[in-house]
Short mmCIF file of C-alpha atoms in Angstrom, two decimals:
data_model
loop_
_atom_site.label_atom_id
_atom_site.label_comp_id
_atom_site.label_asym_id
_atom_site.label_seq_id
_atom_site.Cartn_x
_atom_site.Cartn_y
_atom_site.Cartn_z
CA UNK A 24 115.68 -48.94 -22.41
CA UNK A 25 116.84 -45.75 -24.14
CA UNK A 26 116.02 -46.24 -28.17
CA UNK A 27 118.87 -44.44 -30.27
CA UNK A 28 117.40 -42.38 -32.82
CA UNK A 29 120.04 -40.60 -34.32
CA UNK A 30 123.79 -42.31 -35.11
CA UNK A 31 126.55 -40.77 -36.80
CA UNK A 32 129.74 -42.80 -37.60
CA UNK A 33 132.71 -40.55 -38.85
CA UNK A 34 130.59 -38.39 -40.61
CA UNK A 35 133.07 -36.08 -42.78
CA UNK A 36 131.54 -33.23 -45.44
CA UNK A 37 133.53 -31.73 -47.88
CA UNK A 38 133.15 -29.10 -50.14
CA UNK A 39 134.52 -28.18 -53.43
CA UNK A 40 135.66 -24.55 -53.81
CA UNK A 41 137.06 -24.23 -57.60
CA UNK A 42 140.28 -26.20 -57.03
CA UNK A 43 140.19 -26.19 -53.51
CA UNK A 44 138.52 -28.82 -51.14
CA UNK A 45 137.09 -27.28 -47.74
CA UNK A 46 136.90 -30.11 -45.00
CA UNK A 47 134.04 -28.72 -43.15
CA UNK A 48 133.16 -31.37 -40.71
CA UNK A 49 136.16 -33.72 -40.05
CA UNK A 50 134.92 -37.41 -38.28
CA UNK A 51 131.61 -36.54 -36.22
CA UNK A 52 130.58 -39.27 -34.20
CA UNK A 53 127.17 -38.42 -32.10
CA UNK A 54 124.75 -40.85 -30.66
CA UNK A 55 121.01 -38.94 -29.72
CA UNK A 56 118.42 -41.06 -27.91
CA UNK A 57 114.67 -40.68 -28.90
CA UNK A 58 113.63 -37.95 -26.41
CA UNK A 59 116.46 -36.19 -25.76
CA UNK A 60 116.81 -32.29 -25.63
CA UNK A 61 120.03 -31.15 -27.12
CA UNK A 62 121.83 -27.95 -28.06
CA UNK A 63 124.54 -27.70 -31.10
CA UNK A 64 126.56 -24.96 -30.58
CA UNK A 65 129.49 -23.51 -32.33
CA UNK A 66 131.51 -20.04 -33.65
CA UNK A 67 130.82 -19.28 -37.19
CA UNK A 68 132.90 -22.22 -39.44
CA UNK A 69 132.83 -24.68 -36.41
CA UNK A 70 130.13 -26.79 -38.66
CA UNK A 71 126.87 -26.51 -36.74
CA UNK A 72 124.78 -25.68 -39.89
CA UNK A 73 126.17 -28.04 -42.01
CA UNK A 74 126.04 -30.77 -39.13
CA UNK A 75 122.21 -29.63 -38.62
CA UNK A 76 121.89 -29.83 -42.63
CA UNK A 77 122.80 -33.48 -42.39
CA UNK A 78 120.59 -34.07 -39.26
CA UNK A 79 117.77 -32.66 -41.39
CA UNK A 80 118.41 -34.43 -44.06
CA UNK A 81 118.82 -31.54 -46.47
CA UNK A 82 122.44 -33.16 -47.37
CA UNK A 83 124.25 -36.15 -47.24
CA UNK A 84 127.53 -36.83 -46.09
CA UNK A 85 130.93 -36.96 -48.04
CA UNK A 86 131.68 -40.40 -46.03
CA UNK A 87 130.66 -42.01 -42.96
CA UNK A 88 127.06 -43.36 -41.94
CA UNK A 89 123.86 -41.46 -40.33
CA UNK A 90 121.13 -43.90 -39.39
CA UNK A 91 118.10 -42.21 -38.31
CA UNK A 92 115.56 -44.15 -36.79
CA UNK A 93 116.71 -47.49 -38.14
CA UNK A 94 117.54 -46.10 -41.80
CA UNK A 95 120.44 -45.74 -43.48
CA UNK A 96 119.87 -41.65 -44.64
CA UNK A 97 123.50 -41.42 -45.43
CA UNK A 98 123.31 -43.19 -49.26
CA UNK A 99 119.40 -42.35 -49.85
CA UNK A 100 118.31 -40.18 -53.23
CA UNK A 101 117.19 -37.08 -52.83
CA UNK A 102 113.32 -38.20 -53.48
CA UNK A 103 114.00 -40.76 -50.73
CA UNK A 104 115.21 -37.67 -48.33
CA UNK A 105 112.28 -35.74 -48.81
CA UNK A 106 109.94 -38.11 -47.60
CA UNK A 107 112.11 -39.17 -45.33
CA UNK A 108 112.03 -35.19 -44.27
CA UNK A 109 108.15 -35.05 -44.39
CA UNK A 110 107.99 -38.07 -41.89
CA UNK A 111 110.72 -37.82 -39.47
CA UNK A 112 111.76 -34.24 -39.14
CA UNK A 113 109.92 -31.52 -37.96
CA UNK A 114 111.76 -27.79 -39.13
CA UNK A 115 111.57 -24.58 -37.72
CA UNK A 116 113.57 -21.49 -38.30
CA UNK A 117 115.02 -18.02 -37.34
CA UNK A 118 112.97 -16.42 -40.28
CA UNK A 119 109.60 -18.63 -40.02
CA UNK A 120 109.65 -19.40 -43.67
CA UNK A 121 105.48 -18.76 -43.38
CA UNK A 122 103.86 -18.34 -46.82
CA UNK A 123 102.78 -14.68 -46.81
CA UNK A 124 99.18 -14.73 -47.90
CA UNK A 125 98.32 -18.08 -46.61
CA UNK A 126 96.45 -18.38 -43.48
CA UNK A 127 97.82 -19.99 -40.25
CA UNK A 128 95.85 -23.45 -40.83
CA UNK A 129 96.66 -23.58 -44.07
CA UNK A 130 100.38 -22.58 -42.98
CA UNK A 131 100.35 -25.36 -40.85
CA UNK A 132 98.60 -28.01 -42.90
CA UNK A 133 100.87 -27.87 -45.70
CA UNK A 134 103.78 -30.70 -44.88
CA UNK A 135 100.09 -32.79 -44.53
CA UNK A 136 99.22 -32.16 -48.15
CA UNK A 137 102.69 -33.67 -49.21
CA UNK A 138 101.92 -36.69 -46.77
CA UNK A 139 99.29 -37.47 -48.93
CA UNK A 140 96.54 -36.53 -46.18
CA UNK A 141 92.72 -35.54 -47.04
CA UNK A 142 91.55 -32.33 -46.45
CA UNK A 143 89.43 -32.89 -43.38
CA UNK A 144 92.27 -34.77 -41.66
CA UNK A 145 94.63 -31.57 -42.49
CA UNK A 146 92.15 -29.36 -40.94
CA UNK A 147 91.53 -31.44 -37.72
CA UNK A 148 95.13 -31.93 -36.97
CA UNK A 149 95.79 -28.00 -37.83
CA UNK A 150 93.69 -27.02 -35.80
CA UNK A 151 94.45 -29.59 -32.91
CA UNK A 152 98.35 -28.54 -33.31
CA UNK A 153 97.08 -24.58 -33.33
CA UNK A 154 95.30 -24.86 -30.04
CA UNK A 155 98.70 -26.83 -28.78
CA UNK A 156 100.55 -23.37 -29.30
CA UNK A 157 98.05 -21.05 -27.80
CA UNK A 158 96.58 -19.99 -31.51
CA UNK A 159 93.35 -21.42 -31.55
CA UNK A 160 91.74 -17.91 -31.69
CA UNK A 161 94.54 -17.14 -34.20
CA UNK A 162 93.68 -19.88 -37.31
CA UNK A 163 92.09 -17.43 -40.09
CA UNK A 164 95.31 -15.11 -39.67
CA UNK A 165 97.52 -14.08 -42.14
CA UNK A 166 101.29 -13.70 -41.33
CA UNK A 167 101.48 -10.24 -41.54
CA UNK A 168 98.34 -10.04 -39.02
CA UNK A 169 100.64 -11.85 -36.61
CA UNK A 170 103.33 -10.89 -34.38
CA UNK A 171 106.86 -12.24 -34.50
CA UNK A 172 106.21 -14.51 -31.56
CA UNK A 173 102.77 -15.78 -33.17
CA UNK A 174 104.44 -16.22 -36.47
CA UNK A 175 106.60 -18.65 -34.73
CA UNK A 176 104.06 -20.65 -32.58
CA UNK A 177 102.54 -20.70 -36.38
CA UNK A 178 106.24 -22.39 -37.47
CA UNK A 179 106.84 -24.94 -34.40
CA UNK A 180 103.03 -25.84 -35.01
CA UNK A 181 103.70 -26.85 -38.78
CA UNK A 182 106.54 -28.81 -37.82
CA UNK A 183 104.66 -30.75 -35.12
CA UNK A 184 102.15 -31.57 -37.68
CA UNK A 185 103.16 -34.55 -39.35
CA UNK A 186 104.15 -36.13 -35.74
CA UNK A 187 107.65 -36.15 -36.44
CA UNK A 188 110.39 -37.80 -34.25
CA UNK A 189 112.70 -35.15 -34.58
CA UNK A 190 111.97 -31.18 -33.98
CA UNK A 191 114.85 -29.38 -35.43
CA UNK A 192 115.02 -26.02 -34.67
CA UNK A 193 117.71 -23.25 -36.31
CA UNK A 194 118.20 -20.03 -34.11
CA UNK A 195 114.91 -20.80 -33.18
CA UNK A 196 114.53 -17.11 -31.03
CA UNK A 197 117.09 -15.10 -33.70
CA UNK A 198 114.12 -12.87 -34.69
CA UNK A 199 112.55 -12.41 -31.46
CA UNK A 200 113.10 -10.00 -28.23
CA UNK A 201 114.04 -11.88 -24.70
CA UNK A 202 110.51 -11.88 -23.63
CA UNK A 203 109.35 -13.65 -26.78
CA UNK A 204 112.46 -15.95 -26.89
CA UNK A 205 111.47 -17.11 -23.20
CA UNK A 206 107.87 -17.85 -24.20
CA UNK A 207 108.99 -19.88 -27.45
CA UNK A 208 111.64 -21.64 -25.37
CA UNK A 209 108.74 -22.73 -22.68
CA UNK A 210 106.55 -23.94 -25.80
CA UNK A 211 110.01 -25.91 -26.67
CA UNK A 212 110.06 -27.31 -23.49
CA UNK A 213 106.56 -28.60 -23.59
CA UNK A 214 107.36 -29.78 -27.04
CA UNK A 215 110.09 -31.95 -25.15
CA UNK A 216 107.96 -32.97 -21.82
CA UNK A 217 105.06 -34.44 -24.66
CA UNK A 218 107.61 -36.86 -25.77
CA UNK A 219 109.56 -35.07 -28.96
CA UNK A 220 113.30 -34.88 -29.41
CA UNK A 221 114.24 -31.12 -30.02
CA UNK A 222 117.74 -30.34 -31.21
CA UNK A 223 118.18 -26.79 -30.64
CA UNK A 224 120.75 -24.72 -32.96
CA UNK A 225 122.47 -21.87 -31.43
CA UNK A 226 124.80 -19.71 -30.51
CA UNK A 227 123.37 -18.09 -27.55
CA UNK A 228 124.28 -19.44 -24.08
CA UNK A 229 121.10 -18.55 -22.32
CA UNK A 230 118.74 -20.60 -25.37
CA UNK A 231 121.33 -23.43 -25.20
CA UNK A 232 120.59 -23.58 -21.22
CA UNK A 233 117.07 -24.42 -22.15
CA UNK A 234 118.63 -27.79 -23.32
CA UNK A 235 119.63 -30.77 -21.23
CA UNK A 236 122.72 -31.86 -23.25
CA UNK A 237 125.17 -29.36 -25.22
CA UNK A 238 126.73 -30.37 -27.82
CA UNK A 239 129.97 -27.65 -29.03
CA UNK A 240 131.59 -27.92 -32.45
CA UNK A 241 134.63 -26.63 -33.18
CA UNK A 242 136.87 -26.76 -36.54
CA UNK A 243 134.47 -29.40 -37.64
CA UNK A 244 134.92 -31.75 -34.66
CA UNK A 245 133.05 -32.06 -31.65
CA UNK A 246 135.16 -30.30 -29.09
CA UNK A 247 132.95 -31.16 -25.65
CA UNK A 248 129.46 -32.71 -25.34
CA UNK A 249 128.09 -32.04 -21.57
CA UNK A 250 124.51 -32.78 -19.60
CA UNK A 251 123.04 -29.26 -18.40
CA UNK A 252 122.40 -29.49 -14.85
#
């Protein structure tokens, strides 16, 4: 039995531009099942970011309902959100968001320390996400020791860290030349085979055919949602 993990009910977002409203997303309804691999793609002002925001939980809706893994996220407080964040959702972007002069581990520990985890359980599970990557021999590295594709098996590792249901993952291969962007997109797809659901943000065909359902947004509806073969 397929467990939904992810339903939107006429999701609309709206924002205020001095006097003007801009309807950004206009009645999204999406249904993702725990372990799905999905793609969001869309031109620039089709809604994919803000959608993705939502998904994240880094915003809340104008109207409608999101219920993420049995919770209502749509109403929560911001406080709620965040540990809502730290839990469920695992983040990883085009520009790794690494802290400079940190080292991997303790790049990759860090959602642990807001989860409230001791220091010898950060370290195990660090290291045990590390070696997942293929940056075991990698740990006492700075960013800036690292190459683009290391810095982000450093990023996909932190978000795996907490064991999140969700890996969420914005232009994911943006920063990164085609033979990079494959090997990330294999580590994705391991990501997926262990279990996670990934939801991919892009708007490059070849990254989106990594997926295994594509989602397209256009003027802040869903224009066609299709299984990859």
């Amino acid at each position: 039995m397929l467990k939904e993990l992810i339903k939107l009910k006429s999701i609309k977002r709206d924002f205020a531009l001095g006097a003007e409203t801009i309807r950004v997303l206009k009645g999204i309804d999406l249904t993702i099942n725990q372990g799905e691999y999905v793609a969001l793609m869309g031109p620039s002002g089709s809604g994919k970011s803000t959608l993705m925001n939502l998904l994240g939980c880094l915003d809340t809706p104008t109207s409608g309902s999101y219920i993420l893994n049995g919770q209502d996220v749509s109403k929560m407080r911001d406080d709620e959100l965040a540990e809502i964040r730290n839990k469920e959702i695992g983040f990883v972007f085009q520009t790794f968001n690494l802290l400079p002069r940190t080292t991997a581990l303790d790049n990759v520990a860090l959602p642990m320390i807001y989860a409230g985890y001791g220091k010898a359980e950060r370290s195990a599970r660090a290291k045990e996400v590390l070696e997942q990557v293929n940056l075991g021999d990698r740990m006492d590295h700075q960013p800036n020791q690292l190459s683009g594709g290391q810095r982000q098996r450093v990023a996909i590792a932190r978000a795996l860290v907490n064991k999140p249901s969700i890996i969420l993952a914005d232009e994911p291969t943006g920063n990164l030349d085609s033979k990079t962007s494959v090997e990330i997109m294999k580590l994705f797809g391991d990501i997926h085979q262990n279990g996670n659901t990934v939801i991919l943000v892009t708007h490059e065909e070849d990254i989106a055919a990594y997926a295994h359902r594509v989602i397209r947004l256009r003027d802040g509806l869903i224009e066609s949602d299709n299984q990859n073969q």
